[in-house]
Amino acid sequence: MNKFITIFGFAGSLRKDSYNKALLRAAMELAPKEAKLEIFDLEGIPPFNQDLEDRMPEKVKEFKAKIKAADAILIATPEHNYSMPGVLKNAIDWASRPYGNNSFEDKPVAIMSASTSILGGARAQYHLRQVLVSLNMHAINRPEVMVASVDEKVDEKGNLMDEKARKRIGQLLENLIKWTKRLETE
Ligand SMILES: Cc1cc2nc3c(=O)[nH]c(=O)nc-3n(C[C@H](O)[C@H](O)[C@H](O)COP(=O)(O)O)c2cc1C
C-alpha cells in the first residue's frame, strides 16, 4: 500500500535569509508526490525554563503537536562554533519535555546542513546526531547533505540553485520516506 507520508521540517536559524531555510524550501519543491513537507519557523520559542513545563508557551505547544502528528522529521542545521546553534538545541529541549512526553519519541528523522564554510556544517550534524540518540529518534545515515560554501550556491532571491545539492536533498527525502515506511511496518 502506498501510504502518504507527512514530514515536519524546521531549521536551526531565525535569520530571514537563512541558507538552512533555503535548504528546506528546496526540499519542499523536491518532495516526492507521496509525501508532504510542512515547514515550521522556530521564531517565538522562548528560552527553555523547566518551571514552565506544566504550562508550556503556546508556540511550544504548537511545535510539540506538529512533531507528534508527523510521520517523519527533517532538520536543517547551521553550524555555530562547531556545534548546532542554541536556537535549535533550545527548541529540541522544549519538545523533549516534560519527562515522559518527548514529542520526538520513536520518530524517523533526516538531517541536513548548510554553512558558508568549506565543511558545510559537518561538525554540527554530528553533535545533532548525538542528541537524536537521547531523543530515541531513528536517523538515516545517507546521503549526507552538507552544503559547503552555500553563499555561492544560491541565487539573488536566496534560493538554492546548486544541482548536486538539490539532487542530494531529493535523495535524502526518498530515503527518509522509505525508512519511515520500513519502521511503520514493524
Ligand atoms: C555565532 C556563529 C558561529 C559560527 N560558527 C561556525 C562554525 O563553527 N562552522 C561553520 O561552518 N560556520 C560557522 N558560522 C557560519 C554559519 O555557518 C553561517 O553564518 C550560516 O549562514 C548560518 O546559517 P543560516 O544562514 O541558516 O542562518 C558561524 C556563524 C555564527 C553567527
PDB file of C-alpha atoms and ligand atoms in Angstrom:
ATOM      1  CA  MET A   1       0.000   0.000   0.000  1.00  0.00           C
ATOM      2  CA  ASN A   2       1.287   3.475  -0.860  1.00  0.00           C
ATOM      3  CA  LYS A   3       0.796   5.430   2.331  1.00  0.00           C
ATOM      4  CA  PHE A   4       1.027   9.229   2.200  1.00  0.00           C
ATOM      5  CA  ILE A   5       3.899  10.441   4.401  1.00  0.00           C
ATOM      6  CA  THR A   6       3.809  13.727   6.310  1.00  0.00           C
ATOM      7  CA  ILE A   7       7.182  15.292   7.046  1.00  0.00           C
ATOM      8  CA  PHE A   8       7.653  18.127   9.536  1.00  0.00           C
ATOM      9  CA  GLY A   9      10.726  20.304   8.910  1.00  0.00           C
ATOM     10  CA  PHE A  10      12.432  23.105  10.766  1.00  0.00           C
ATOM     11  CA  ALA A  11      15.744  24.978  10.575  1.00  0.00           C
ATOM     12  CA  GLY A  12      18.025  25.968  13.441  1.00  0.00           C
ATOM     13  CA  SER A  13      18.126  29.584  12.319  1.00  0.00           C
ATOM     14  CA  LEU A  14      15.866  32.566  12.915  1.00  0.00           C
ATOM     15  CA  ARG A  15      17.530  34.562  10.131  1.00  0.00           C
ATOM     16  CA  LYS A  16      15.131  35.783   7.442  1.00  0.00           C
ATOM     17  CA  ASP A  17      17.639  34.958   4.669  1.00  0.00           C
ATOM     18  CA  SER A  18      18.832  31.762   6.317  1.00  0.00           C
ATOM     19  CA  TYR A  19      20.605  29.323   3.993  1.00  0.00           C
ATOM     20  CA  ASN A  20      19.233  26.449   6.050  1.00  0.00           C
ATOM     21  CA  LYS A  21      15.716  27.707   5.464  1.00  0.00           C
ATOM     22  CA  ALA A  22      16.656  27.735   1.752  1.00  0.00           C
ATOM     23  CA  LEU A  23      17.521  24.029   2.052  1.00  0.00           C
ATOM     24  CA  LEU A  24      14.060  23.370   3.494  1.00  0.00           C
ATOM     25  CA  ARG A  25      12.396  25.336   0.688  1.00  0.00           C
ATOM     26  CA  ALA A  26      14.340  23.259  -1.835  1.00  0.00           C
ATOM     27  CA  ALA A  27      13.200  20.115  -0.009  1.00  0.00           C
ATOM     28  CA  MET A  28       9.605  21.286  -0.305  1.00  0.00           C
ATOM     29  CA  GLU A  29       9.980  21.607  -4.067  1.00  0.00           C
ATOM     30  CA  LEU A  30      11.769  18.280  -4.354  1.00  0.00           C
ATOM     31  CA  ALA A  31       9.496  16.207  -2.111  1.00  0.00           C
ATOM     32  CA  PRO A  32       8.168  13.118  -3.904  1.00  0.00           C
ATOM     33  CA  LYS A  33       4.432  13.073  -4.668  1.00  0.00           C
ATOM     34  CA  GLU A  34       3.757  10.538  -1.938  1.00  0.00           C
ATOM     35  CA  ALA A  35       4.902  12.999   0.754  1.00  0.00           C
ATOM     36  CA  LYS A  36       4.136  16.458   2.022  1.00  0.00           C
ATOM     37  CA  LEU A  37       6.641  18.637   3.861  1.00  0.00           C
ATOM     38  CA  GLU A  38       5.432  21.275   6.301  1.00  0.00           C
ATOM     39  CA  ILE A  39       7.980  23.901   7.368  1.00  0.00           C
ATOM     40  CA  PHE A  40       7.892  25.467  10.833  1.00  0.00           C
ATOM     41  CA  ASP A  41       9.721  28.614  11.997  1.00  0.00           C
ATOM     42  CA  LEU A  42      11.305  28.436  15.448  1.00  0.00           C
ATOM     43  CA  GLU A  43      10.849  32.220  15.891  1.00  0.00           C
ATOM     44  CA  GLY A  44       8.907  32.846  19.103  1.00  0.00           C
ATOM     45  CA  ILE A  45      10.079  29.791  21.047  1.00  0.00           C
ATOM     46  CA  PRO A  46      11.384  31.296  24.317  1.00  0.00           C
ATOM     47  CA  PRO A  47      14.497  30.139  26.199  1.00  0.00           C
ATOM     48  CA  PHE A  48      13.785  26.853  27.949  1.00  0.00           C
ATOM     49  CA  ASN A  49      12.614  27.157  31.533  1.00  0.00           C
ATOM     50  CA  GLN A  50      11.772  23.993  33.401  1.00  0.00           C
ATOM     51  CA  ASP A  51       9.426  25.960  35.690  1.00  0.00           C
ATOM     52  CA  LEU A  52       7.089  26.326  32.691  1.00  0.00           C
ATOM     53  CA  GLU A  53       6.913  22.646  31.777  1.00  0.00           C
ATOM     54  CA  ASP A  54       3.401  22.271  33.194  1.00  0.00           C
ATOM     55  CA  ARG A  55       2.141  25.429  31.400  1.00  0.00           C
ATOM     56  CA  MET A  56       4.086  25.447  28.175  1.00  0.00           C
ATOM     57  CA  PRO A  57       4.158  28.573  25.965  1.00  0.00           C
ATOM     58  CA  GLU A  58       1.633  28.387  23.072  1.00  0.00           C
ATOM     59  CA  LYS A  59       4.348  28.273  20.411  1.00  0.00           C
ATOM     60  CA  VAL A  60       5.963  25.305  22.138  1.00  0.00           C
ATOM     61  CA  LYS A  61       2.613  23.515  22.407  1.00  0.00           C
ATOM     62  CA  GLU A  62       2.120  24.051  18.667  1.00  0.00           C
ATOM     63  CA  PHE A  63       5.650  22.798  17.927  1.00  0.00           C
ATOM     64  CA  LYS A  64       5.137  19.659  20.025  1.00  0.00           C
ATOM     65  CA  ALA A  65       1.741  18.916  18.468  1.00  0.00           C
ATOM     66  CA  LYS A  66       3.081  19.219  14.915  1.00  0.00           C
ATOM     67  CA  ILE A  67       6.033  16.954  15.686  1.00  0.00           C
ATOM     68  CA  LYS A  68       3.721  14.323  17.179  1.00  0.00           C
ATOM     69  CA  ALA A  69       1.340  14.461  14.226  1.00  0.00           C
ATOM     70  CA  ALA A  70       4.081  13.980  11.617  1.00  0.00           C
ATOM     71  CA  ASP A  71       5.285  10.639  10.272  1.00  0.00           C
ATOM     72  CA  ALA A  72       8.867  11.897   9.926  1.00  0.00           C
ATOM     73  CA  ILE A  73      11.071  14.852  10.831  1.00  0.00           C
ATOM     74  CA  LEU A  74      13.541  16.865   8.730  1.00  0.00           C
ATOM     75  CA  ILE A  75      16.042  19.176  10.443  1.00  0.00           C
ATOM     76  CA  ALA A  76      18.284  21.720   8.690  1.00  0.00           C
ATOM     77  CA  THR A  77      21.037  22.967  10.961  1.00  0.00           C
ATOM     78  CA  PRO A  78      23.595  25.733  10.655  1.00  0.00           C
ATOM     79  CA  GLU A  79      26.930  25.253  12.431  1.00  0.00           C
ATOM     80  CA  HIS A  80      27.747  27.614  15.274  1.00  0.00           C
ATOM     81  CA  ASN A  81      31.143  27.191  16.890  1.00  0.00           C
ATOM     82  CA  TYR A  82      31.444  23.585  15.679  1.00  0.00           C
ATOM     83  CA  SER A  83      28.018  22.607  17.030  1.00  0.00           C
ATOM     84  CA  MET A  84      24.314  23.164  16.421  1.00  0.00           C
ATOM     85  CA  PRO A  85      23.012  26.674  17.215  1.00  0.00           C
ATOM     86  CA  GLY A  86      21.495  27.293  20.639  1.00  0.00           C
ATOM     87  CA  VAL A  87      18.192  28.138  18.942  1.00  0.00           C
ATOM     88  CA  LEU A  88      17.915  24.583  17.648  1.00  0.00           C
ATOM     89  CA  LYS A  89      19.021  22.868  20.851  1.00  0.00           C
ATOM     90  CA  ASN A  90      16.626  25.059  22.828  1.00  0.00           C
ATOM     91  CA  ALA A  91      13.661  24.067  20.648  1.00  0.00           C
ATOM     92  CA  ILE A  92      14.625  20.405  20.854  1.00  0.00           C
ATOM     93  CA  ASP A  93      14.886  20.613  24.646  1.00  0.00           C
ATOM     94  CA  TRP A  94      11.351  22.045  24.899  1.00  0.00           C
ATOM     95  CA  ALA A  95       9.889  19.378  22.619  1.00  0.00           C
ATOM     96  CA  SER A  96      11.566  16.605  24.614  1.00  0.00           C
ATOM     97  CA  ARG A  97       9.768  17.636  27.817  1.00  0.00           C
ATOM     98  CA  PRO A  98       8.123  17.115  30.250  1.00  0.00           C
ATOM     99  CA  TYR A  99       9.751  13.833  31.176  1.00  0.00           C
ATOM    100  CA  GLY A 100       7.737  11.007  29.643  1.00  0.00           C
ATOM    101  CA  ASN A 101       6.243  13.265  26.956  1.00  0.00           C
ATOM    102  CA  ASN A 102       9.058  13.518  24.422  1.00  0.00           C
ATOM    103  CA  SER A 103       7.355  14.543  21.167  1.00  0.00           C
ATOM    104  CA  PHE A 104      10.204  13.103  19.102  1.00  0.00           C
ATOM    105  CA  GLU A 105       9.957   9.611  20.631  1.00  0.00           C
ATOM    106  CA  ASP A 106      10.487   6.838  18.051  1.00  0.00           C
ATOM    107  CA  LYS A 107      10.284   9.182  15.025  1.00  0.00           C
ATOM    108  CA  PRO A 108      12.345   8.728  11.873  1.00  0.00           C
ATOM    109  CA  VAL A 109      14.485  11.787  11.109  1.00  0.00           C
ATOM    110  CA  ALA A 110      16.762  13.130   8.377  1.00  0.00           C
ATOM    111  CA  ILE A 111      19.236  15.949   8.842  1.00  0.00           C
ATOM    112  CA  MET A 112      20.971  18.372   6.520  1.00  0.00           C
ATOM    113  CA  SER A 113      23.152  21.438   6.967  1.00  0.00           C
ATOM    114  CA  ALA A 114      24.380  24.489   5.127  1.00  0.00           C
ATOM    115  CA  SER A 115      27.325  26.656   6.009  1.00  0.00           C
ATOM    116  CA  THR A 116      29.361  29.389   4.412  1.00  0.00           C
ATOM    117  CA  SER A 117      32.496  27.447   5.391  1.00  0.00           C
ATOM    118  CA  ILE A 118      34.132  24.592   3.486  1.00  0.00           C
ATOM    119  CA  LEU A 119      32.843  21.844   5.814  1.00  0.00           C
ATOM    120  CA  GLY A 120      29.172  22.562   5.270  1.00  0.00           C
ATOM    121  CA  GLY A 121      28.152  22.074   8.896  1.00  0.00           C
ATOM    122  CA  ALA A 122      29.521  18.532   9.270  1.00  0.00           C
ATOM    123  CA  ARG A 123      30.524  19.076  12.892  1.00  0.00           C
ATOM    124  CA  ALA A 124      27.097  20.442  13.813  1.00  0.00           C
ATOM    125  CA  GLN A 125      25.481  17.383  12.247  1.00  0.00           C
ATOM    126  CA  TYR A 126      27.496  15.003  14.395  1.00  0.00           C
ATOM    127  CA  HIS A 127      26.576  16.872  17.577  1.00  0.00           C
ATOM    128  CA  LEU A 128      22.953  16.839  16.479  1.00  0.00           C
ATOM    129  CA  ARG A 129      23.126  13.086  15.804  1.00  0.00           C
ATOM    130  CA  GLN A 130      24.251  12.522  19.380  1.00  0.00           C
ATOM    131  CA  VAL A 131      21.218  14.440  20.648  1.00  0.00           C
ATOM    132  CA  LEU A 132      18.906  12.388  18.409  1.00  0.00           C
ATOM    133  CA  VAL A 133      20.084   9.271  20.244  1.00  0.00           C
ATOM    134  CA  SER A 134      18.944  10.798  23.525  1.00  0.00           C
ATOM    135  CA  LEU A 135      15.553  11.550  21.936  1.00  0.00           C
ATOM    136  CA  ASN A 136      15.226   7.918  20.766  1.00  0.00           C
ATOM    137  CA  MET A 137      14.865   9.031  17.165  1.00  0.00           C
ATOM    138  CA  HIS A 138      15.858   6.940  14.160  1.00  0.00           C
ATOM    139  CA  ALA A 139      18.193   8.981  11.988  1.00  0.00           C
ATOM    140  CA  ILE A 140      19.029   7.989   8.447  1.00  0.00           C
ATOM    141  CA  ASN A 141      22.692   7.981   7.525  1.00  0.00           C
ATOM    142  CA  ARG A 142      22.730   8.602   3.789  1.00  0.00           C
ATOM    143  CA  PRO A 143      23.062  10.637   1.716  1.00  0.00           C
ATOM    144  CA  GLU A 144      24.948  13.172   3.797  1.00  0.00           C
ATOM    145  CA  VAL A 145      23.652  16.617   2.855  1.00  0.00           C
ATOM    146  CA  MET A 146      26.276  19.131   3.955  1.00  0.00           C
ATOM    147  CA  VAL A 147      26.160  22.152   1.687  1.00  0.00           C
ATOM    148  CA  ALA A 148      29.526  23.917   1.902  1.00  0.00           C
ATOM    149  CA  SER A 149      30.225  27.473   0.683  1.00  0.00           C
ATOM    150  CA  VAL A 150      26.471  27.802   0.460  1.00  0.00           C
ATOM    151  CA  ASP A 151      26.610  31.553  -0.192  1.00  0.00           C
ATOM    152  CA  GLU A 152      27.979  30.691  -3.666  1.00  0.00           C
ATOM    153  CA  LYS A 153      25.117  28.272  -4.335  1.00  0.00           C
ATOM    154  CA  VAL A 154      22.037  30.466  -4.016  1.00  0.00           C
ATOM    155  CA  ASP A 155      20.538  32.975  -6.429  1.00  0.00           C
ATOM    156  CA  GLU A 156      19.786  36.610  -5.634  1.00  0.00           C
ATOM    157  CA  LYS A 157      16.489  35.577  -4.041  1.00  0.00           C
ATOM    158  CA  GLY A 158      18.282  33.168  -1.722  1.00  0.00           C
ATOM    159  CA  ASN A 159      17.047  30.003  -3.430  1.00  0.00           C
ATOM    160  CA  LEU A 160      19.356  27.003  -3.591  1.00  0.00           C
ATOM    161  CA  MET A 161      20.470  26.600  -7.215  1.00  0.00           C
ATOM    162  CA  ASP A 162      23.277  24.035  -6.941  1.00  0.00           C
ATOM    163  CA  GLU A 163      22.188  20.932  -8.852  1.00  0.00           C
ATOM    164  CA  LYS A 164      24.366  18.495  -6.873  1.00  0.00           C
ATOM    165  CA  ALA A 165      22.988  19.756  -3.576  1.00  0.00           C
ATOM    166  CA  ARG A 166      19.402  19.669  -4.867  1.00  0.00           C
ATOM    167  CA  LYS A 167      19.864  16.104  -6.087  1.00  0.00           C
ATOM    168  CA  ARG A 168      21.168  15.019  -2.690  1.00  0.00           C
ATOM    169  CA  ILE A 169      18.219  16.658  -0.933  1.00  0.00           C
ATOM    170  CA  GLY A 170      15.827  14.805  -3.247  1.00  0.00           C
ATOM    171  CA  GLN A 171      17.605  11.531  -2.488  1.00  0.00           C
ATOM    172  CA  LEU A 172      17.548  12.272   1.249  1.00  0.00           C
ATOM    173  CA  LEU A 173      13.765  12.696   1.113  1.00  0.00           C
ATOM    174  CA  GLU A 174      13.305   9.489  -0.854  1.00  0.00           C
ATOM    175  CA  ASN A 175      15.395   7.608   1.684  1.00  0.00           C
ATOM    176  CA  LEU A 176      13.519   9.197   4.579  1.00  0.00           C
ATOM    177  CA  ILE A 177      10.203   8.074   3.096  1.00  0.00           C
ATOM    178  CA  LYS A 178      11.459   4.506   2.553  1.00  0.00           C
ATOM    179  CA  TRP A 179      12.856   4.430   6.080  1.00  0.00           C
ATOM    180  CA  THR A 180       9.605   5.752   7.555  1.00  0.00           C
ATOM    181  CA  LYS A 181       7.593   3.064   5.776  1.00  0.00           C
ATOM    182  CA  ARG A 182      10.002   0.361   6.933  1.00  0.00           C
ATOM    183  CA  LEU A 183       9.682   1.481  10.539  1.00  0.00           C
ATOM    184  CA  GLU A 184       5.891   1.641  10.329  1.00  0.00           C
ATOM    185  CA  THR A 185       5.598  -1.987   9.204  1.00  0.00           C
ATOM    186  CA  GLU A 186       7.165  -3.184  12.455  1.00  0.00           C
TER     187      GLU A 186
HETATM  188  C1  LIG B   1      27.900  32.531  16.125  1.00  0.00           C
HETATM  189  C2  LIG B   1      28.316  31.921  14.826  1.00  0.00           C
HETATM  190  C3  LIG B   1      29.219  30.877  14.820  1.00  0.00           C
HETATM  191  C4  LIG B   1      29.560  30.253  13.630  1.00  0.00           C
HETATM  192  N1  LIG B   1      30.399  29.169  13.661  1.00  0.00           N
HETATM  193  C5  LIG B   1      30.572  28.437  12.541  1.00  0.00           C
HETATM  194  C6  LIG B   1      31.275  27.206  12.599  1.00  0.00           C
HETATM  195  O1  LIG B   1      31.738  26.768  13.630  1.00  0.00           O
HETATM  196  N2  LIG B   1      31.393  26.489  11.459  1.00  0.00           N
HETATM  197  C7  LIG B   1      30.853  26.906  10.270  1.00  0.00           C
HETATM  198  O2  LIG B   1      30.949  26.200   9.287  1.00  0.00           O
HETATM  199  N3  LIG B   1      30.193  28.081  10.180  1.00  0.00           N
HETATM  200  C8  LIG B   1      30.043  28.850  11.293  1.00  0.00           C
HETATM  201  N4  LIG B   1      29.333  30.023  11.233  1.00  0.00           N
HETATM  202  C9  LIG B   1      28.835  30.474   9.929  1.00  0.00           C
HETATM  203  C10 LIG B   1      27.448  29.928   9.665  1.00  0.00           C
HETATM  204  O3  LIG B   1      27.562  28.614   9.173  1.00  0.00           O
HETATM  205  C11 LIG B   1      26.753  30.799   8.643  1.00  0.00           C
HETATM  206  O4  LIG B   1      26.545  32.063   9.255  1.00  0.00           O
HETATM  207  C12 LIG B   1      25.450  30.229   8.165  1.00  0.00           C
HETATM  208  O5  LIG B   1      24.987  31.022   7.120  1.00  0.00           O
HETATM  209  C13 LIG B   1      24.378  30.215   9.243  1.00  0.00           C
HETATM  210  O6  LIG B   1      23.232  29.543   8.784  1.00  0.00           O
HETATM  211  P1  LIG B   1      21.896  30.312   8.314  1.00  0.00           P
HETATM  212  O7  LIG B   1      22.239  31.021   7.029  1.00  0.00           O
HETATM  213  O8  LIG B   1      20.921  29.198   8.112  1.00  0.00           O
HETATM  214  O9  LIG B   1      21.497  31.293   9.382  1.00  0.00           O
HETATM  215  C14 LIG B   1      29.020  30.697  12.401  1.00  0.00           C
HETATM  216  C15 LIG B   1      28.113  31.779  12.411  1.00  0.00           C
HETATM  217  C16 LIG B   1      27.760  32.359  13.603  1.00  0.00           C
HETATM  218  C17 LIG B   1      26.757  33.502  13.574  1.00  0.00           C
END
